[in-house]
Structures are given as structure tokens and as C-alpha cells.
mmCIF file of C-alpha atoms and ligand atoms in Angstrom:
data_model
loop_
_atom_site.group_PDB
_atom_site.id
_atom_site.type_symbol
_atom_site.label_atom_id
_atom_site.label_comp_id
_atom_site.label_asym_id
_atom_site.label_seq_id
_atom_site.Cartn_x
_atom_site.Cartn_y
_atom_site.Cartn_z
ATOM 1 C CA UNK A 1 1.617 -5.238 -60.340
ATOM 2 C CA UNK A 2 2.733 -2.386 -62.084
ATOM 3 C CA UNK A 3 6.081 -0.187 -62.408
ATOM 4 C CA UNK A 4 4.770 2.177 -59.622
ATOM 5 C CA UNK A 5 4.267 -0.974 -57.575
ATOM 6 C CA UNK A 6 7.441 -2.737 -58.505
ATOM 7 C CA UNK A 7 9.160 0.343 -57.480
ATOM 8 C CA UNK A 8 8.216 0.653 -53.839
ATOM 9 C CA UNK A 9 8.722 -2.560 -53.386
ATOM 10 C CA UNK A 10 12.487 -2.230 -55.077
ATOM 11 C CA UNK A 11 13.201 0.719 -52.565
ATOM 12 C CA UNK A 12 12.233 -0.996 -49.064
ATOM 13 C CA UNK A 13 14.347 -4.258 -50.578
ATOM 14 C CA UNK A 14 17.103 -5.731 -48.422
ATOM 15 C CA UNK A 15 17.725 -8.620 -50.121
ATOM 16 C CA UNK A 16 21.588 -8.315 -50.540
ATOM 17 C CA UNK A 17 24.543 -6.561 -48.744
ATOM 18 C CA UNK A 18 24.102 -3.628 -50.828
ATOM 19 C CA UNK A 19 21.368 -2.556 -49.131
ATOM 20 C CA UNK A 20 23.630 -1.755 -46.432
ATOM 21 C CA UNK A 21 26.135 0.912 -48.621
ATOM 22 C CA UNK A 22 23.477 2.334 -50.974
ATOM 23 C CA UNK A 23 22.324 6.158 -50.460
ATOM 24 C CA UNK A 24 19.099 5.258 -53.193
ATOM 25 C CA UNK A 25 17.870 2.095 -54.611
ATOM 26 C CA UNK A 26 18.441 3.225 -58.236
ATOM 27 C CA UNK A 27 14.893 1.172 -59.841
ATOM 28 C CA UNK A 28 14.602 2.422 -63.355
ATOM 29 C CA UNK A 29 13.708 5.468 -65.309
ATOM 30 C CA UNK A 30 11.590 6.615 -68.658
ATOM 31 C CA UNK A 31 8.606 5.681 -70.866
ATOM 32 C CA UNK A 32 6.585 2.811 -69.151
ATOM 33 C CA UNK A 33 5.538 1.850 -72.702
ATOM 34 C CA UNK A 34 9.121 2.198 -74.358
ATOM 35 C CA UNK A 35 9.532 0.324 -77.346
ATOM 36 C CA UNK A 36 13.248 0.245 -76.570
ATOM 37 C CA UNK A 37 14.975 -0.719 -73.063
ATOM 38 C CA UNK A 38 18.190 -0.324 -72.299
ATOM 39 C CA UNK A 39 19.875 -2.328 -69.633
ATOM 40 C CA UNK A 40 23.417 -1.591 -67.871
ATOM 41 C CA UNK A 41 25.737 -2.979 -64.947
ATOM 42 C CA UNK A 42 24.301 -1.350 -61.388
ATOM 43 C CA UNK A 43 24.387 2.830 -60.467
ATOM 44 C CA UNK A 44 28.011 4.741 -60.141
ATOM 45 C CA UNK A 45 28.734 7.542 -57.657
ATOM 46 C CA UNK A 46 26.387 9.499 -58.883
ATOM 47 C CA UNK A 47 23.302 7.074 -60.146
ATOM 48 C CA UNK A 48 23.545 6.206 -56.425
ATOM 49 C CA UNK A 49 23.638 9.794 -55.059
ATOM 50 C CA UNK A 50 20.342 10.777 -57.369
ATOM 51 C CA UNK A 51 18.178 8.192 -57.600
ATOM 52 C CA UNK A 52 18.600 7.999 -61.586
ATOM 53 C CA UNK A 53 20.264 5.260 -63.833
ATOM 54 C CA UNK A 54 22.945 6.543 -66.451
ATOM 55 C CA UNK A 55 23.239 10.467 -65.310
ATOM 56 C CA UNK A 56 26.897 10.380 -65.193
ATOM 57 C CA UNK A 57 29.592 10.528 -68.159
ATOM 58 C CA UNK A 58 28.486 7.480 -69.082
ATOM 59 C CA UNK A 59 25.052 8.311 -69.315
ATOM 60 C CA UNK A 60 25.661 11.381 -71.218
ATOM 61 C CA UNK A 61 27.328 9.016 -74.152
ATOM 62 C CA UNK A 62 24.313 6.777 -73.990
ATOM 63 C CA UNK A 63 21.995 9.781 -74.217
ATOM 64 C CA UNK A 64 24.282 10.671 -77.320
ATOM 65 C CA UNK A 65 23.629 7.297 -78.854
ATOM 66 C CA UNK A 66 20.565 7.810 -78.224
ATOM 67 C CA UNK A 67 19.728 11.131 -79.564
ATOM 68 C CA UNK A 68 21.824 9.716 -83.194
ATOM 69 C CA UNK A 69 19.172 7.169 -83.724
ATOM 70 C CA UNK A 70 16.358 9.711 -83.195
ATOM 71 C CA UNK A 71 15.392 8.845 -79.721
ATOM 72 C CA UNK A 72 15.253 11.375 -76.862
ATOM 73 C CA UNK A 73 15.841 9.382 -73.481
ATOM 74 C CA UNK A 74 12.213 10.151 -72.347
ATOM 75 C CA UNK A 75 10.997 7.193 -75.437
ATOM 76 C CA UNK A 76 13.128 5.141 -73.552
ATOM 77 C CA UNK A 77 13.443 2.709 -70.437
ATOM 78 C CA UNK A 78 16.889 2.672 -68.922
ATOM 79 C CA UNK A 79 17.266 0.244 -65.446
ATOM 80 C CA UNK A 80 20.479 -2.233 -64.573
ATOM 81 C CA UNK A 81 20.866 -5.040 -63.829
ATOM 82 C CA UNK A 82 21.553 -4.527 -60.349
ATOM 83 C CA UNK A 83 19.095 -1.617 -58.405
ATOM 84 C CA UNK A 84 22.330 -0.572 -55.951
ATOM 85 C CA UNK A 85 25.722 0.546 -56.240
ATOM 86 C CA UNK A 86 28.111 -1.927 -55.499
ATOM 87 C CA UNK A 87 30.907 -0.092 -53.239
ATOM 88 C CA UNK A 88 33.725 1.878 -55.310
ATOM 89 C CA UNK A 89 31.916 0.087 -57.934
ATOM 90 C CA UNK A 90 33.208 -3.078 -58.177
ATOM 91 C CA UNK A 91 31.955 -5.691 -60.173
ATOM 92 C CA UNK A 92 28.483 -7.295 -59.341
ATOM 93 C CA UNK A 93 28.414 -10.369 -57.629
ATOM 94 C CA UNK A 94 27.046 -13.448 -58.162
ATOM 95 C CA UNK A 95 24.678 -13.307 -55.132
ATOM 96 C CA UNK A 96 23.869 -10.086 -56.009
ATOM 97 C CA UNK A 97 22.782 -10.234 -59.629
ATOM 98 C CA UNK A 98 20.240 -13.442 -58.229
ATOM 99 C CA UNK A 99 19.062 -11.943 -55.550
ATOM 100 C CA UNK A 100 18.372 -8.391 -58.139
ATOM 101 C CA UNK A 101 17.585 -10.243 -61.169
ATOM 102 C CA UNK A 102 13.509 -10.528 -60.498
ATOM 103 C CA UNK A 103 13.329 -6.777 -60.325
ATOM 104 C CA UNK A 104 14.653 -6.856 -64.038
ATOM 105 C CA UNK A 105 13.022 -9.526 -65.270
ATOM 106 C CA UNK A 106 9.436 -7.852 -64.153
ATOM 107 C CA UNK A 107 10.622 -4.382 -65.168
ATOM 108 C CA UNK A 108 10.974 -5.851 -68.732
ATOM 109 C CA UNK A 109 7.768 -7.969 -68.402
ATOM 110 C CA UNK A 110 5.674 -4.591 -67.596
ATOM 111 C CA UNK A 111 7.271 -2.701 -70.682
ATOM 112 C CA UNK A 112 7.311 -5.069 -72.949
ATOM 113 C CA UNK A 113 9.857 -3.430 -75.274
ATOM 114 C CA UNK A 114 10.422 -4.547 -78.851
ATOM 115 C CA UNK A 115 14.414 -4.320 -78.661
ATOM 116 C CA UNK A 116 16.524 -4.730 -75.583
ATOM 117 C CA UNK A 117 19.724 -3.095 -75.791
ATOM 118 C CA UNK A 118 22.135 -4.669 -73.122
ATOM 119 C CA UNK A 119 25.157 -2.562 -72.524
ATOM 120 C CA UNK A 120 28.628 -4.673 -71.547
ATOM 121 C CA UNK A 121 29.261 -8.245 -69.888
ATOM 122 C CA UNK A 122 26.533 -8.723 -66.798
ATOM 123 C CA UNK A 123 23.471 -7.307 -69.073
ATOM 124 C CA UNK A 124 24.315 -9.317 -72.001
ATOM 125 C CA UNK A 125 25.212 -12.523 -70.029
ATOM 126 C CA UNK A 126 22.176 -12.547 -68.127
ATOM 127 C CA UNK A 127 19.882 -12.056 -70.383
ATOM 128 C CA UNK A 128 21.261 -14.252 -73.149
ATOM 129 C CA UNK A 129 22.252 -17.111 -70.468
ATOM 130 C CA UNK A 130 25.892 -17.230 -71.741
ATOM 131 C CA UNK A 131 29.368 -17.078 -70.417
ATOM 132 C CA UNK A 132 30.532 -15.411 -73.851
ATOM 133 C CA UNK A 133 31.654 -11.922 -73.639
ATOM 134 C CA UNK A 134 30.883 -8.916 -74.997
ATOM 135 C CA UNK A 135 33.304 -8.740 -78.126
ATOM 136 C CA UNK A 136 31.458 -12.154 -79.565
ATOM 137 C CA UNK A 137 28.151 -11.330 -78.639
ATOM 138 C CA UNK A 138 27.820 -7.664 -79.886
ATOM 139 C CA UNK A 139 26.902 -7.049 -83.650
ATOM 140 C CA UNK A 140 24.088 -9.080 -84.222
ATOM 141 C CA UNK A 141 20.257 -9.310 -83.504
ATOM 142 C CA UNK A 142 18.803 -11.917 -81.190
ATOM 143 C CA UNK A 143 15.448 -12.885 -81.132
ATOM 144 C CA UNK A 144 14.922 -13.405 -78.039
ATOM 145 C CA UNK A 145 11.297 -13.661 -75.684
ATOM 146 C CA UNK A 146 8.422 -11.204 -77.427
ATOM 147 C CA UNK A 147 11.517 -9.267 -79.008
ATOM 148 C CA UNK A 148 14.528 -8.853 -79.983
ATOM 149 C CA UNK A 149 17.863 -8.273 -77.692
ATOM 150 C CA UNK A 150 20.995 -6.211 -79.197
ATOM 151 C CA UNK A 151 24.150 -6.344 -77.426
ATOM 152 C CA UNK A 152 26.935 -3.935 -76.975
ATOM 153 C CA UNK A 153 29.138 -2.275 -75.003
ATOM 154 C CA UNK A 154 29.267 -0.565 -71.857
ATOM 155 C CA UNK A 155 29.267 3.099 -72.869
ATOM 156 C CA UNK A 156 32.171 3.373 -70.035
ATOM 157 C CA UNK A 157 33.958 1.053 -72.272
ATOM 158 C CA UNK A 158 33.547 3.077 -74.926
ATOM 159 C CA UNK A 159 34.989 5.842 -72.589
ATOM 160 C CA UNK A 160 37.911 4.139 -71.649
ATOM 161 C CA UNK A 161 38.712 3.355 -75.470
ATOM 162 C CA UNK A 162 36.850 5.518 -77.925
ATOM 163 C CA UNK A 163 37.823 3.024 -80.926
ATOM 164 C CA UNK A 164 34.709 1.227 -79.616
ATOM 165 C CA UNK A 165 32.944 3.696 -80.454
ATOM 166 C CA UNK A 166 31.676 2.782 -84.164
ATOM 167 C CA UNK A 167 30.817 -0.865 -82.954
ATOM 168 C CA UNK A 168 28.648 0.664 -80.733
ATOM 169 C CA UNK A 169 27.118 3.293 -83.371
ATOM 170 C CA UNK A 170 26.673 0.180 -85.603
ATOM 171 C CA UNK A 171 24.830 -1.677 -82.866
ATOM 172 C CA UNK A 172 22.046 1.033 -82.126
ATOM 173 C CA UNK A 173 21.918 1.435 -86.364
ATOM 174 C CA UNK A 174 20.489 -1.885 -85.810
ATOM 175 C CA UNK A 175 18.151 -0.816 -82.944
ATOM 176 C CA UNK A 176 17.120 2.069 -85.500
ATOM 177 C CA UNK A 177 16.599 -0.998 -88.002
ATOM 178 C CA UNK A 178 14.490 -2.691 -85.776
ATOM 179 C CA UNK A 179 12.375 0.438 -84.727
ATOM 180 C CA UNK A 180 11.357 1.205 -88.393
ATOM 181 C CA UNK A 181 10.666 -2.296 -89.374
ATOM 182 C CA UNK A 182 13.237 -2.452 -91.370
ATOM 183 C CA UNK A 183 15.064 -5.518 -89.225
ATOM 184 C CA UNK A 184 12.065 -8.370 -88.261
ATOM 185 C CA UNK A 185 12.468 -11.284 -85.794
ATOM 186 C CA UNK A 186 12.444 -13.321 -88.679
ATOM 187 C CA UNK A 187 15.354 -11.770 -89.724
ATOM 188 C CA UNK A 188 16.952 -11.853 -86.945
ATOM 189 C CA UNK A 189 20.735 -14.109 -86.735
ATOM 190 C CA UNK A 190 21.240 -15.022 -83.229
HETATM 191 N N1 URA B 1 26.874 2.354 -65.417
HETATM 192 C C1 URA B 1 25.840 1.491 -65.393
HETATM 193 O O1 URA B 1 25.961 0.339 -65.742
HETATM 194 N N2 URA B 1 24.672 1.947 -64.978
HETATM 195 C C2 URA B 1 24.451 3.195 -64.580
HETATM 196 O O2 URA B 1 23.335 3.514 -64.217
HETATM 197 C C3 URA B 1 25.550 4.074 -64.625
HETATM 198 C C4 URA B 1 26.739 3.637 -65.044
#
């Protein structure tokens, strides 16, 4: 199995009412051998009308953040949590996120990134298996399967109340950390 693979199968999947509302399964886009993944919520308006995770105003923001720690969004993976937009984007459900979840849990097994960046609530709590939110979560480094996860928030949170904004600058800092070496598992406080 590979991304290609993983892909097709995403795009033919029915597994969930979405299915029925979605205009594209959004599956995942950039490097296939990213050293840094980035995982959101599930495709807006227009991640659903493209194809393409993050290409809205949110995405711009988290191509900002990006682009501050050196990155382009090409040395990158960026997928969600769930592959289809949920209608007038409501939150996910819990059906939803278990019947998605493999899809994200291979996508990250084919990477194989050092750092996972999860961005707001659903990431961060299914990833890290916790019911704690955002606000206690974010800051720190976790080691967590081959690598290292770094939580944070949504960058539409960070829309609706810019203040956010240095947390989350301080957060990828530490993905920047953890790119150069600078920040090792062993290190790491979760
Ligand atoms: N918000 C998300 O969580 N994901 C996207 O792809 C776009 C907006």
C-alpha cells in the first residue's frame, strides 16, 4: 500500500453519511516523505469544492506559519482528520471520525513524519487519546509513536481571535526545534 493506493481507495469510500454531501473526498496533500505533518478538522467550502486540504483563509495562515519556520508547504504533508466536509461545517461526529480515522492513521504510517502538528480539538484528541482540550494540551512536545506530536490551535481559531496567535507561533518554534535537532524525544515533556 502506498499514498497513491490509499488515495483511490479514500475517493470511492462510502463509509459514512458524508459521502452523500461531499463534491471531493479531500485525501491529503504534499511531500510523501515530509518530515513534518500537519493534521486539521475535515475540508471547508472550499477544501471540498477543490480537492485540496487548507486552501482557504485558514490555510493561507497555516501556509504563513509555515513559511516563518522556513518551510514552504510543498516539505510538508497536510490531511484531516476527516477526508469530507461535514455539511455547513459542523462539527465531526463521532461515527464519522471512526469510520475516517484508518485513512489517517495509514496516511501517517506511509510518511512517517518526525513531528505531527495537530491543529485544534478533534486532531489533538485523537491522536493523543484524551478528552482534554486544546488550551491544556498545546505548548508542549509529546513523544508520541516513532515521533513526536505538537499541538495547537486551529488556525481558524486563531482567525476568530488573533491573540492566539503567538501561542501558535510558539508552538511551530518548537516544530522548528525539533526539525534542527535542537528538541530530541528524550527531551520531550508530555
Ligand atoms: N479546516 C480544516 O480543519 N481543514 C481544512 O482542510 C480546512 C479548514
Amino acid at each position: 500500500m502506498d499514498l497513491a493506493a490509499l488515495r483511490v481507495e479514500a475517493e470511492g469510500c462510502t463509509s459514512c453519511r458524508l459521502a452523500e454531501t461531499r463534491t471531493h473526498v479531500v485525501f491529503g496533500t504534499g511531500s510523501p516523505t515530509a518530515r513534518v505533518m500537519f493534521v486539521g478538522e475535515a475540508p471547508g467550502k472550499h477544501e471540498d469544492e477543490q480537492g485540496v486540504p487548507f486552501v482557504g483563509r485558514a490555510g493561507q495562515l497555516l501556509t504563513q506559519l509555515l513559511e516563518e519556520i522556513g518551510l514552504q508547504r510543498d516539505d510538508a504533508y497536510i490531511a484531516n482528520v476527516l477526508k469530507c466536509r461535514p455539511p455547513n461545517n459542523r462539527d465531526p461526529q463521532r461515527d464519522e471520525i471512526d469510520a475516517c480515522k484508518g485513512y489517517l492513521r495509514n496516511q501517517i504510517e506511509l510518511v512517517d513524519p518526525e513531528v505531527v502538528m495537530t491543529l485544534g480539538n478533534f486532531a489533538t484528541k485523537l491522536l493523543l487519546s484524551t478528552d482534554t482540550g486544546i488550551t491544556r494540551m498545546r505548548g508542549r512536545v509529546y513523544p508520541w509513536w516513532r515521533g513526536m506530536l505538537i499541538p495547537t490551535f486551529h488556525p481558524a481559531a486563531v482567525l476568530r481571535d488573533p491573540r492566539r496567535m503567538e501561542e501558535v507561533r510558539a508552538d511551530f518554534d518548537l516544530a522548528r526545534r525539533v526539525l534542527i535537532g535542537e528538541l530530541t524525544r528524550d527531551q520531550a515533556d508530555g
